[in-house]
């Protein structure tokens, strides 16, 4: 099974990229697949189609087939295993062995590959896009027999990310906002941005050569033809027509991403850069973020 995994910090365009690549006839965008079980067990979480995740026809087929293969209680078991295997704080100490070495890791691999198989069969597509972003999940997928993994490390200017995380939102499941969001301090987001990108770089070094690329949000916005062309080369998908369509302002339909940014609830998306932070972020705030993130900013061309 071929999986395109979008890895990196939140608010960096992963939901948009998931929808774009997932609109290709040979691929399916799943959104933050790591959150599928949580969404299915919550009465409020909704698929991008507007229905609750537990009621969505596509995800109902997937979960029914998955649970029939791995057991009716696998949902609760998978949540427990995710808390173990997808814990990013363990990354520097994970063994370099090619497959999960612990019983929990092996069971996690069984459940995950069964879920991917159910998605592949239900969708009829050959590439599964997972925009979970979690670095430990990316590493775990790379070590699973039967999974052909490609990784896009998605990066966005830390000042834009920090500005986005500082916003406050009120819970509105129908709009894709599952919980109240009080906003995060700029300094905290900057430090988190440093950590996530350093972990992402480490994970990429564990992958075989040619199995990952880095894509900047700003490059995807300014030149979608080139950015999508690189992703097409990575995955084996011909994204030429898609790149041309979005570059000329075309809309792309949203499928069934199960979790992610609220833009997935709009029915369709266009590539439109969000640069509001440039006009609204005070110089003092920019300096605060820059002081904490400047080494990675320089590395990624944001200096």
PDB file of C-alpha atoms in Angstrom:
ATOM      1  CA  UNK A   1       0.000   0.000   0.000  1.00  0.00           C
ATOM      2  CA  UNK A   2       1.390   3.395  -0.969  1.00  0.00           C
ATOM      3  CA  UNK A   3       0.964   6.110   1.662  1.00  0.00           C
ATOM      4  CA  UNK A   4       1.807   9.775   1.216  1.00  0.00           C
ATOM      5  CA  UNK A   5       2.361  11.109   4.723  1.00  0.00           C
ATOM      6  CA  UNK A   6       2.317  14.847   5.449  1.00  0.00           C
ATOM      7  CA  UNK A   7       4.574  15.585   8.414  1.00  0.00           C
ATOM      8  CA  UNK A   8       5.378  18.765  10.315  1.00  0.00           C
ATOM      9  CA  UNK A   9       3.893  21.532  12.421  1.00  0.00           C
ATOM     10  CA  UNK A  10       0.176  22.258  12.423  1.00  0.00           C
ATOM     11  CA  UNK A  11      -1.241  25.306  10.618  1.00  0.00           C
ATOM     12  CA  UNK A  12       1.246  24.784   7.789  1.00  0.00           C
ATOM     13  CA  UNK A  13      -1.161  23.860   5.000  1.00  0.00           C
ATOM     14  CA  UNK A  14      -1.377  20.102   5.507  1.00  0.00           C
ATOM     15  CA  UNK A  15      -5.176  19.954   5.198  1.00  0.00           C
ATOM     16  CA  UNK A  16      -5.048  21.946   1.963  1.00  0.00           C
ATOM     17  CA  UNK A  17      -2.321  19.744   0.513  1.00  0.00           C
ATOM     18  CA  UNK A  18      -4.192  16.618   1.609  1.00  0.00           C
ATOM     19  CA  UNK A  19      -7.281  17.805  -0.254  1.00  0.00           C
ATOM     20  CA  UNK A  20      -5.309  18.788  -3.363  1.00  0.00           C
ATOM     21  CA  UNK A  21      -3.439  15.498  -3.761  1.00  0.00           C
ATOM     22  CA  UNK A  22      -6.469  13.540  -2.588  1.00  0.00           C
ATOM     23  CA  UNK A  23      -8.490  14.942  -5.487  1.00  0.00           C
ATOM     24  CA  UNK A  24      -6.357  13.011  -7.990  1.00  0.00           C
ATOM     25  CA  UNK A  25      -8.235  10.038  -9.521  1.00  0.00           C
ATOM     26  CA  UNK A  26      -5.653   7.592  -8.163  1.00  0.00           C
ATOM     27  CA  UNK A  27      -5.476   8.873  -4.572  1.00  0.00           C
ATOM     28  CA  UNK A  28      -7.698   9.378  -1.549  1.00  0.00           C
ATOM     29  CA  UNK A  29      -7.247  12.129   1.040  1.00  0.00           C
ATOM     30  CA  UNK A  30      -8.058  10.886   4.539  1.00  0.00           C
ATOM     31  CA  UNK A  31      -7.220  13.984   6.578  1.00  0.00           C
ATOM     32  CA  UNK A  32      -5.612  13.373   9.967  1.00  0.00           C
ATOM     33  CA  UNK A  33      -6.035   9.618   9.874  1.00  0.00           C
ATOM     34  CA  UNK A  34      -4.524   9.269  13.339  1.00  0.00           C
ATOM     35  CA  UNK A  35      -7.701  10.900  14.672  1.00  0.00           C
ATOM     36  CA  UNK A  36     -10.152   8.581  12.908  1.00  0.00           C
ATOM     37  CA  UNK A  37     -10.933   6.438  15.943  1.00  0.00           C
ATOM     38  CA  UNK A  38     -11.353   9.485  18.185  1.00  0.00           C
ATOM     39  CA  UNK A  39     -13.656  11.084  15.625  1.00  0.00           C
ATOM     40  CA  UNK A  40     -15.692   7.911  15.224  1.00  0.00           C
ATOM     41  CA  UNK A  41     -16.185   7.534  18.958  1.00  0.00           C
ATOM     42  CA  UNK A  42     -17.257  11.168  19.402  1.00  0.00           C
ATOM     43  CA  UNK A  43     -20.785  12.190  18.478  1.00  0.00           C
ATOM     44  CA  UNK A  44     -19.664  15.687  17.476  1.00  0.00           C
ATOM     45  CA  UNK A  45     -16.690  15.075  15.176  1.00  0.00           C
ATOM     46  CA  UNK A  46     -17.646  15.420  11.527  1.00  0.00           C
ATOM     47  CA  UNK A  47     -16.242  14.260   8.240  1.00  0.00           C
ATOM     48  CA  UNK A  48     -15.691  16.902   5.558  1.00  0.00           C
ATOM     49  CA  UNK A  49     -18.875  15.670   3.862  1.00  0.00           C
ATOM     50  CA  UNK A  50     -20.806  17.259   6.737  1.00  0.00           C
ATOM     51  CA  UNK A  51     -21.975  14.051   8.395  1.00  0.00           C
ATOM     52  CA  UNK A  52     -20.698  12.825  11.732  1.00  0.00           C
ATOM     53  CA  UNK A  53     -17.694  10.596  11.233  1.00  0.00           C
ATOM     54  CA  UNK A  54     -19.646   7.638  12.594  1.00  0.00           C
ATOM     55  CA  UNK A  55     -22.417   8.249  10.016  1.00  0.00           C
ATOM     56  CA  UNK A  56     -20.336   9.049   6.910  1.00  0.00           C
ATOM     57  CA  UNK A  57     -20.944   6.351   4.250  1.00  0.00           C
ATOM     58  CA  UNK A  58     -17.270   6.134   3.302  1.00  0.00           C
ATOM     59  CA  UNK A  59     -15.896   5.894   6.831  1.00  0.00           C
ATOM     60  CA  UNK A  60     -18.697   3.549   7.874  1.00  0.00           C
ATOM     61  CA  UNK A  61     -17.589   1.102   5.189  1.00  0.00           C
ATOM     62  CA  UNK A  62     -13.954   1.489   6.210  1.00  0.00           C
ATOM     63  CA  UNK A  63     -14.496   1.011   9.925  1.00  0.00           C
ATOM     64  CA  UNK A  64     -16.935  -1.867   9.476  1.00  0.00           C
ATOM     65  CA  UNK A  65     -14.470  -3.752   7.287  1.00  0.00           C
ATOM     66  CA  UNK A  66     -11.546  -2.880   9.561  1.00  0.00           C
ATOM     67  CA  UNK A  67     -13.274  -4.063  12.746  1.00  0.00           C
ATOM     68  CA  UNK A  68     -14.543  -7.220  11.057  1.00  0.00           C
ATOM     69  CA  UNK A  69     -10.903  -8.079  10.326  1.00  0.00           C
ATOM     70  CA  UNK A  70      -9.224  -7.087  13.601  1.00  0.00           C
ATOM     71  CA  UNK A  71     -12.021  -7.479  16.135  1.00  0.00           C
ATOM     72  CA  UNK A  72     -14.909  -5.371  17.461  1.00  0.00           C
ATOM     73  CA  UNK A  73     -12.881  -3.998  20.377  1.00  0.00           C
ATOM     74  CA  UNK A  74      -9.934  -2.880  18.250  1.00  0.00           C
ATOM     75  CA  UNK A  75     -10.968   0.781  18.356  1.00  0.00           C
ATOM     76  CA  UNK A  76     -10.276   1.154  22.066  1.00  0.00           C
ATOM     77  CA  UNK A  77      -7.142  -0.971  21.723  1.00  0.00           C
ATOM     78  CA  UNK A  78      -5.846   1.193  18.879  1.00  0.00           C
ATOM     79  CA  UNK A  79      -6.303   4.369  20.912  1.00  0.00           C
ATOM     80  CA  UNK A  80      -4.175   2.885  23.683  1.00  0.00           C
ATOM     81  CA  UNK A  81      -1.497   1.767  21.256  1.00  0.00           C
ATOM     82  CA  UNK A  82      -1.426   5.174  19.570  1.00  0.00           C
ATOM     83  CA  UNK A  83      -0.681   6.773  22.932  1.00  0.00           C
ATOM     84  CA  UNK A  84       2.358   4.497  23.166  1.00  0.00           C
ATOM     85  CA  UNK A  85       3.706   4.326  19.614  1.00  0.00           C
ATOM     86  CA  UNK A  86       2.835   7.851  18.435  1.00  0.00           C
ATOM     87  CA  UNK A  87       4.344   9.574  21.466  1.00  0.00           C
ATOM     88  CA  UNK A  88       6.775  12.028  19.860  1.00  0.00           C
ATOM     89  CA  UNK A  89       8.725  12.465  23.088  1.00  0.00           C
ATOM     90  CA  UNK A  90      10.132   8.967  22.550  1.00  0.00           C
ATOM     91  CA  UNK A  91      11.597   9.711  19.125  1.00  0.00           C
ATOM     92  CA  UNK A  92      15.295  10.168  20.021  1.00  0.00           C
ATOM     93  CA  UNK A  93      15.304   6.794  21.793  1.00  0.00           C
ATOM     94  CA  UNK A  94      13.453   4.690  19.238  1.00  0.00           C
ATOM     95  CA  UNK A  95      15.476   1.715  18.069  1.00  0.00           C
ATOM     96  CA  UNK A  96      16.839   1.686  14.562  1.00  0.00           C
ATOM     97  CA  UNK A  97      15.503  -1.807  13.928  1.00  0.00           C
ATOM     98  CA  UNK A  98      13.368  -2.080  10.754  1.00  0.00           C
ATOM     99  CA  UNK A  99      10.149  -3.266  12.436  1.00  0.00           C
ATOM    100  CA  UNK A 100       8.425  -2.408  15.730  1.00  0.00           C
ATOM    101  CA  UNK A 101      10.200  -4.567  18.315  1.00  0.00           C
ATOM    102  CA  UNK A 102       7.696  -4.594  21.170  1.00  0.00           C
ATOM    103  CA  UNK A 103       4.393  -6.499  21.342  1.00  0.00           C
ATOM    104  CA  UNK A 104       2.571  -3.149  21.440  1.00  0.00           C
ATOM    105  CA  UNK A 105       4.469  -1.985  18.369  1.00  0.00           C
ATOM    106  CA  UNK A 106       3.732  -5.179  16.492  1.00  0.00           C
ATOM    107  CA  UNK A 107       0.033  -5.056  17.330  1.00  0.00           C
ATOM    108  CA  UNK A 108      -0.083  -1.373  16.363  1.00  0.00           C
ATOM    109  CA  UNK A 109       1.413  -2.307  12.982  1.00  0.00           C
ATOM    110  CA  UNK A 110      -1.199  -5.035  12.464  1.00  0.00           C
ATOM    111  CA  UNK A 111      -4.086  -2.694  13.244  1.00  0.00           C
ATOM    112  CA  UNK A 112      -2.671   0.161  11.167  1.00  0.00           C
ATOM    113  CA  UNK A 113      -1.986  -1.905   8.054  1.00  0.00           C
ATOM    114  CA  UNK A 114      -5.459  -3.450   8.350  1.00  0.00           C
ATOM    115  CA  UNK A 115      -6.958   0.051   8.489  1.00  0.00           C
ATOM    116  CA  UNK A 116      -4.959   1.168   5.460  1.00  0.00           C
ATOM    117  CA  UNK A 117      -6.074  -1.941   3.605  1.00  0.00           C
ATOM    118  CA  UNK A 118      -9.711  -1.192   4.381  1.00  0.00           C
ATOM    119  CA  UNK A 119      -9.271   2.367   3.066  1.00  0.00           C
ATOM    120  CA  UNK A 120      -7.572   1.119  -0.079  1.00  0.00           C
ATOM    121  CA  UNK A 121     -10.379  -1.301  -0.826  1.00  0.00           C
ATOM    122  CA  UNK A 122     -13.221   1.088   0.055  1.00  0.00           C
ATOM    123  CA  UNK A 123     -11.780   3.905  -2.058  1.00  0.00           C
ATOM    124  CA  UNK A 124     -10.396   1.860  -4.930  1.00  0.00           C
ATOM    125  CA  UNK A 125      -7.389   4.228  -4.992  1.00  0.00           C
ATOM    126  CA  UNK A 126      -3.726   3.280  -4.996  1.00  0.00           C
ATOM    127  CA  UNK A 127      -2.324   6.174  -2.941  1.00  0.00           C
ATOM    128  CA  UNK A 128      -3.571   7.034   0.561  1.00  0.00           C
ATOM    129  CA  UNK A 129      -2.849  10.563   1.800  1.00  0.00           C
ATOM    130  CA  UNK A 130      -2.493  10.877   5.588  1.00  0.00           C
ATOM    131  CA  UNK A 131      -1.997  14.397   6.953  1.00  0.00           C
ATOM    132  CA  UNK A 132      -1.660  13.396  10.619  1.00  0.00           C
ATOM    133  CA  UNK A 133       1.665  15.321  10.799  1.00  0.00           C
ATOM    134  CA  UNK A 134       2.852  13.351  13.861  1.00  0.00           C
ATOM    135  CA  UNK A 135       6.553  12.512  13.451  1.00  0.00           C
ATOM    136  CA  UNK A 136       6.464   9.290  15.483  1.00  0.00           C
ATOM    137  CA  UNK A 137       3.586   7.996  13.357  1.00  0.00           C
ATOM    138  CA  UNK A 138       5.639   8.688  10.226  1.00  0.00           C
ATOM    139  CA  UNK A 139       8.547   6.676  11.606  1.00  0.00           C
ATOM    140  CA  UNK A 140       6.267   3.812  12.631  1.00  0.00           C
ATOM    141  CA  UNK A 141       4.676   3.683   9.164  1.00  0.00           C
ATOM    142  CA  UNK A 142       8.122   3.562   7.564  1.00  0.00           C
ATOM    143  CA  UNK A 143       8.875   0.327   9.449  1.00  0.00           C
ATOM    144  CA  UNK A 144       5.692  -1.554   8.612  1.00  0.00           C
ATOM    145  CA  UNK A 145       5.910  -4.425   6.116  1.00  0.00           C
ATOM    146  CA  UNK A 146       3.521  -3.859   3.262  1.00  0.00           C
ATOM    147  CA  UNK A 147       3.551  -0.046   3.506  1.00  0.00           C
ATOM    148  CA  UNK A 148       5.291   1.908   0.731  1.00  0.00           C
ATOM    149  CA  UNK A 149       5.794   5.252   2.475  1.00  0.00           C
ATOM    150  CA  UNK A 150       6.536   8.656   0.964  1.00  0.00           C
ATOM    151  CA  UNK A 151       6.876  11.653   3.281  1.00  0.00           C
ATOM    152  CA  UNK A 152       6.423  15.365   2.675  1.00  0.00           C
ATOM    153  CA  UNK A 153       7.899  17.506   5.429  1.00  0.00           C
ATOM    154  CA  UNK A 154       5.701  20.589   5.226  1.00  0.00           C
ATOM    155  CA  UNK A 155       7.178  23.845   6.532  1.00  0.00           C
ATOM    156  CA  UNK A 156       5.672  27.299   7.007  1.00  0.00           C
ATOM    157  CA  UNK A 157       7.123  30.565   8.301  1.00  0.00           C
ATOM    158  CA  UNK A 158       7.081  30.333  12.105  1.00  0.00           C
ATOM    159  CA  UNK A 159       5.632  33.839  12.369  1.00  0.00           C
ATOM    160  CA  UNK A 160       2.578  32.802  10.340  1.00  0.00           C
ATOM    161  CA  UNK A 161       2.210  29.608  12.381  1.00  0.00           C
ATOM    162  CA  UNK A 162       2.501  31.449  15.691  1.00  0.00           C
ATOM    163  CA  UNK A 163      -0.051  34.046  14.572  1.00  0.00           C
ATOM    164  CA  UNK A 164      -2.481  31.307  13.572  1.00  0.00           C
ATOM    165  CA  UNK A 165      -2.133  29.423  16.861  1.00  0.00           C
ATOM    166  CA  UNK A 166      -2.711  32.640  18.812  1.00  0.00           C
ATOM    167  CA  UNK A 167      -6.255  32.915  17.447  1.00  0.00           C
ATOM    168  CA  UNK A 168      -9.220  31.901  19.572  1.00  0.00           C
ATOM    169  CA  UNK A 169     -12.098  29.769  18.346  1.00  0.00           C
ATOM    170  CA  UNK A 170     -15.365  28.623  19.874  1.00  0.00           C
ATOM    171  CA  UNK A 171     -16.426  25.000  19.473  1.00  0.00           C
ATOM    172  CA  UNK A 172     -18.451  24.489  16.298  1.00  0.00           C
ATOM    173  CA  UNK A 173     -18.332  20.866  15.055  1.00  0.00           C
ATOM    174  CA  UNK A 174     -20.336  21.675  11.911  1.00  0.00           C
ATOM    175  CA  UNK A 175     -17.614  24.155  10.952  1.00  0.00           C
ATOM    176  CA  UNK A 176     -14.811  21.717  11.743  1.00  0.00           C
ATOM    177  CA  UNK A 177     -13.899  23.177  15.157  1.00  0.00           C
ATOM    178  CA  UNK A 178     -14.194  20.268  17.565  1.00  0.00           C
ATOM    179  CA  UNK A 179     -13.132  22.039  20.768  1.00  0.00           C
ATOM    180  CA  UNK A 180     -12.805  25.551  22.153  1.00  0.00           C
ATOM    181  CA  UNK A 181      -9.377  26.944  21.340  1.00  0.00           C
ATOM    182  CA  UNK A 182      -8.088  29.596  23.709  1.00  0.00           C
ATOM    183  CA  UNK A 183      -5.022  30.481  21.660  1.00  0.00           C
ATOM    184  CA  UNK A 184      -1.372  29.714  22.319  1.00  0.00           C
ATOM    185  CA  UNK A 185       1.387  32.108  23.396  1.00  0.00           C
ATOM    186  CA  UNK A 186       3.713  33.101  20.557  1.00  0.00           C
ATOM    187  CA  UNK A 187       6.798  31.930  22.443  1.00  0.00           C
ATOM    188  CA  UNK A 188       5.303  28.512  23.116  1.00  0.00           C
ATOM    189  CA  UNK A 189       4.411  28.023  19.457  1.00  0.00           C
ATOM    190  CA  UNK A 190       7.883  29.124  18.352  1.00  0.00           C
ATOM    191  CA  UNK A 191       9.556  26.571  20.618  1.00  0.00           C
ATOM    192  CA  UNK A 192       7.149  23.893  19.447  1.00  0.00           C
ATOM    193  CA  UNK A 193       7.920  24.808  15.818  1.00  0.00           C
ATOM    194  CA  UNK A 194      11.631  24.327  16.549  1.00  0.00           C
ATOM    195  CA  UNK A 195      11.014  20.925  18.130  1.00  0.00           C
ATOM    196  CA  UNK A 196       8.655  19.577  15.474  1.00  0.00           C
ATOM    197  CA  UNK A 197      10.911  20.585  12.605  1.00  0.00           C
ATOM    198  CA  UNK A 198      14.010  19.153  14.289  1.00  0.00           C
ATOM    199  CA  UNK A 199      12.127  15.882  14.831  1.00  0.00           C
ATOM    200  CA  UNK A 200      10.918  15.932  11.224  1.00  0.00           C
ATOM    201  CA  UNK A 201      14.484  16.356   9.983  1.00  0.00           C
ATOM    202  CA  UNK A 202      15.574  13.426  12.169  1.00  0.00           C
ATOM    203  CA  UNK A 203      12.799  11.200  10.834  1.00  0.00           C
ATOM    204  CA  UNK A 204      13.709  12.058   7.250  1.00  0.00           C
ATOM    205  CA  UNK A 205      17.278  10.902   7.911  1.00  0.00           C
ATOM    206  CA  UNK A 206      15.927   7.504   8.963  1.00  0.00           C
ATOM    207  CA  UNK A 207      14.134   7.005   5.643  1.00  0.00           C
ATOM    208  CA  UNK A 208      15.689   5.562   2.488  1.00  0.00           C
ATOM    209  CA  UNK A 209      17.067   8.107   0.052  1.00  0.00           C
ATOM    210  CA  UNK A 210      14.441   9.520  -2.291  1.00  0.00           C
ATOM    211  CA  UNK A 211      11.476   8.705  -0.034  1.00  0.00           C
ATOM    212  CA  UNK A 212      10.926  12.211   1.349  1.00  0.00           C
ATOM    213  CA  UNK A 213      11.026  15.857   0.348  1.00  0.00           C
ATOM    214  CA  UNK A 214      10.556  19.176   2.078  1.00  0.00           C
ATOM    215  CA  UNK A 215       7.881  21.557   0.769  1.00  0.00           C
ATOM    216  CA  UNK A 216       7.394  25.107   1.999  1.00  0.00           C
ATOM    217  CA  UNK A 217       3.842  26.381   2.334  1.00  0.00           C
ATOM    218  CA  UNK A 218       4.901  29.639   0.689  1.00  0.00           C
ATOM    219  CA  UNK A 219       6.254  27.796  -2.368  1.00  0.00           C
ATOM    220  CA  UNK A 220       3.053  25.772  -2.671  1.00  0.00           C
ATOM    221  CA  UNK A 221       1.102  29.039  -2.679  1.00  0.00           C
ATOM    222  CA  UNK A 222       3.329  30.944  -5.118  1.00  0.00           C
ATOM    223  CA  UNK A 223       4.121  28.109  -7.544  1.00  0.00           C
ATOM    224  CA  UNK A 224       1.724  25.172  -7.106  1.00  0.00           C
ATOM    225  CA  UNK A 225       2.779  23.671 -10.444  1.00  0.00           C
ATOM    226  CA  UNK A 226       6.343  23.155  -9.230  1.00  0.00           C
ATOM    227  CA  UNK A 227       5.437  22.066  -5.688  1.00  0.00           C
ATOM    228  CA  UNK A 228       2.855  19.553  -6.856  1.00  0.00           C
ATOM    229  CA  UNK A 229       5.207  18.384  -9.589  1.00  0.00           C
ATOM    230  CA  UNK A 230       7.798  17.458  -6.956  1.00  0.00           C
ATOM    231  CA  UNK A 231       5.166  15.595  -4.950  1.00  0.00           C
ATOM    232  CA  UNK A 232       4.058  13.815  -8.113  1.00  0.00           C
ATOM    233  CA  UNK A 233       7.622  12.649  -8.736  1.00  0.00           C
ATOM    234  CA  UNK A 234       7.821  11.406  -5.150  1.00  0.00           C
ATOM    235  CA  UNK A 235       4.567   9.447  -5.290  1.00  0.00           C
ATOM    236  CA  UNK A 236       4.384   8.386  -8.914  1.00  0.00           C
ATOM    237  CA  UNK A 237       1.203  10.401  -9.462  1.00  0.00           C
ATOM    238  CA  UNK A 238       0.912  12.656 -12.484  1.00  0.00           C
ATOM    239  CA  UNK A 239      -0.122  15.928 -10.826  1.00  0.00           C
ATOM    240  CA  UNK A 240       0.495  18.106 -13.902  1.00  0.00           C
ATOM    241  CA  UNK A 241      -3.176  18.840 -14.608  1.00  0.00           C
ATOM    242  CA  UNK A 242      -3.892  19.448 -10.938  1.00  0.00           C
ATOM    243  CA  UNK A 243      -0.998  21.888 -10.695  1.00  0.00           C
ATOM    244  CA  UNK A 244      -2.222  23.755 -13.747  1.00  0.00           C
ATOM    245  CA  UNK A 245      -5.788  23.890 -12.432  1.00  0.00           C
ATOM    246  CA  UNK A 246      -4.925  25.293  -9.014  1.00  0.00           C
ATOM    247  CA  UNK A 247      -2.348  27.693 -10.456  1.00  0.00           C
ATOM    248  CA  UNK A 248      -5.066  29.274 -12.622  1.00  0.00           C
ATOM    249  CA  UNK A 249      -7.485  29.676  -9.719  1.00  0.00           C
ATOM    250  CA  UNK A 250      -9.488  26.498 -10.115  1.00  0.00           C
ATOM    251  CA  UNK A 251     -11.402  24.949  -7.230  1.00  0.00           C
ATOM    252  CA  UNK A 252     -10.738  21.428  -6.002  1.00  0.00           C
ATOM    253  CA  UNK A 253     -13.557  19.352  -4.461  1.00  0.00           C
ATOM    254  CA  UNK A 254     -13.159  18.097  -0.917  1.00  0.00           C
ATOM    255  CA  UNK A 255     -13.631  14.380  -0.359  1.00  0.00           C
ATOM    256  CA  UNK A 256     -13.812  12.766   3.089  1.00  0.00           C
ATOM    257  CA  UNK A 257     -10.960  14.099   5.245  1.00  0.00           C
ATOM    258  CA  UNK A 258     -11.937  12.966   8.717  1.00  0.00           C
ATOM    259  CA  UNK A 259     -10.052  15.597  10.706  1.00  0.00           C
ATOM    260  CA  UNK A 260      -7.950  18.686  10.062  1.00  0.00           C
ATOM    261  CA  UNK A 261      -8.281  22.385   9.431  1.00  0.00           C
ATOM    262  CA  UNK A 262     -11.778  23.847   9.226  1.00  0.00           C
ATOM    263  CA  UNK A 263     -11.295  24.744   5.539  1.00  0.00           C
ATOM    264  CA  UNK A 264     -12.100  21.111   4.739  1.00  0.00           C
ATOM    265  CA  UNK A 265     -15.755  21.813   5.574  1.00  0.00           C
ATOM    266  CA  UNK A 266     -16.229  24.218   2.661  1.00  0.00           C
ATOM    267  CA  UNK A 267     -17.033  21.669  -0.052  1.00  0.00           C
ATOM    268  CA  UNK A 268     -14.152  22.867  -2.250  1.00  0.00           C
ATOM    269  CA  UNK A 269     -10.862  24.710  -1.854  1.00  0.00           C
ATOM    270  CA  UNK A 270      -8.703  27.116  -3.827  1.00  0.00           C
ATOM    271  CA  UNK A 271      -5.027  27.848  -3.395  1.00  0.00           C
ATOM    272  CA  UNK A 272      -5.101  31.266  -1.739  1.00  0.00           C
ATOM    273  CA  UNK A 273      -2.190  32.277   0.502  1.00  0.00           C
ATOM    274  CA  UNK A 274      -3.033  33.353   4.039  1.00  0.00           C
ATOM    275  CA  UNK A 275      -0.643  36.221   4.747  1.00  0.00           C
ATOM    276  CA  UNK A 276      -2.733  38.261   7.186  1.00  0.00           C
ATOM    277  CA  UNK A 277      -0.029  38.023   9.821  1.00  0.00           C
ATOM    278  CA  UNK A 278       2.204  40.328   7.773  1.00  0.00           C
ATOM    279  CA  UNK A 279      -0.164  43.243   8.260  1.00  0.00           C
ATOM    280  CA  UNK A 280      -1.348  42.468  11.781  1.00  0.00           C
ATOM    281  CA  UNK A 281       1.624  41.073  13.676  1.00  0.00           C
ATOM    282  CA  UNK A 282       3.444  43.749  15.680  1.00  0.00           C
ATOM    283  CA  UNK A 283       7.194  44.207  15.291  1.00  0.00           C
ATOM    284  CA  UNK A 284       7.689  43.257  18.949  1.00  0.00           C
ATOM    285  CA  UNK A 285       5.825  39.996  18.397  1.00  0.00           C
ATOM    286  CA  UNK A 286       7.873  39.161  15.314  1.00  0.00           C
ATOM    287  CA  UNK A 287      11.072  39.808  17.241  1.00  0.00           C
ATOM    288  CA  UNK A 288       9.922  37.549  20.078  1.00  0.00           C
ATOM    289  CA  UNK A 289       9.280  34.661  17.709  1.00  0.00           C
ATOM    290  CA  UNK A 290      12.425  35.283  15.710  1.00  0.00           C
ATOM    291  CA  UNK A 291      14.631  35.207  18.808  1.00  0.00           C
ATOM    292  CA  UNK A 292      13.436  31.689  19.612  1.00  0.00           C
ATOM    293  CA  UNK A 293      13.365  30.199  16.121  1.00  0.00           C
ATOM    294  CA  UNK A 294      16.089  31.938  14.120  1.00  0.00           C
ATOM    295  CA  UNK A 295      18.323  28.870  13.428  1.00  0.00           C
ATOM    296  CA  UNK A 296      15.506  26.965  11.721  1.00  0.00           C
ATOM    297  CA  UNK A 297      14.166  30.132  10.110  1.00  0.00           C
ATOM    298  CA  UNK A 298      17.528  30.653   8.466  1.00  0.00           C
ATOM    299  CA  UNK A 299      17.706  27.011   7.394  1.00  0.00           C
ATOM    300  CA  UNK A 300      14.332  27.243   5.680  1.00  0.00           C
ATOM    301  CA  UNK A 301      14.867  30.645   4.087  1.00  0.00           C
ATOM    302  CA  UNK A 302      12.699  32.781   6.402  1.00  0.00           C
ATOM    303  CA  UNK A 303      15.466  34.987   7.772  1.00  0.00           C
TER     304      UNK A 303
END
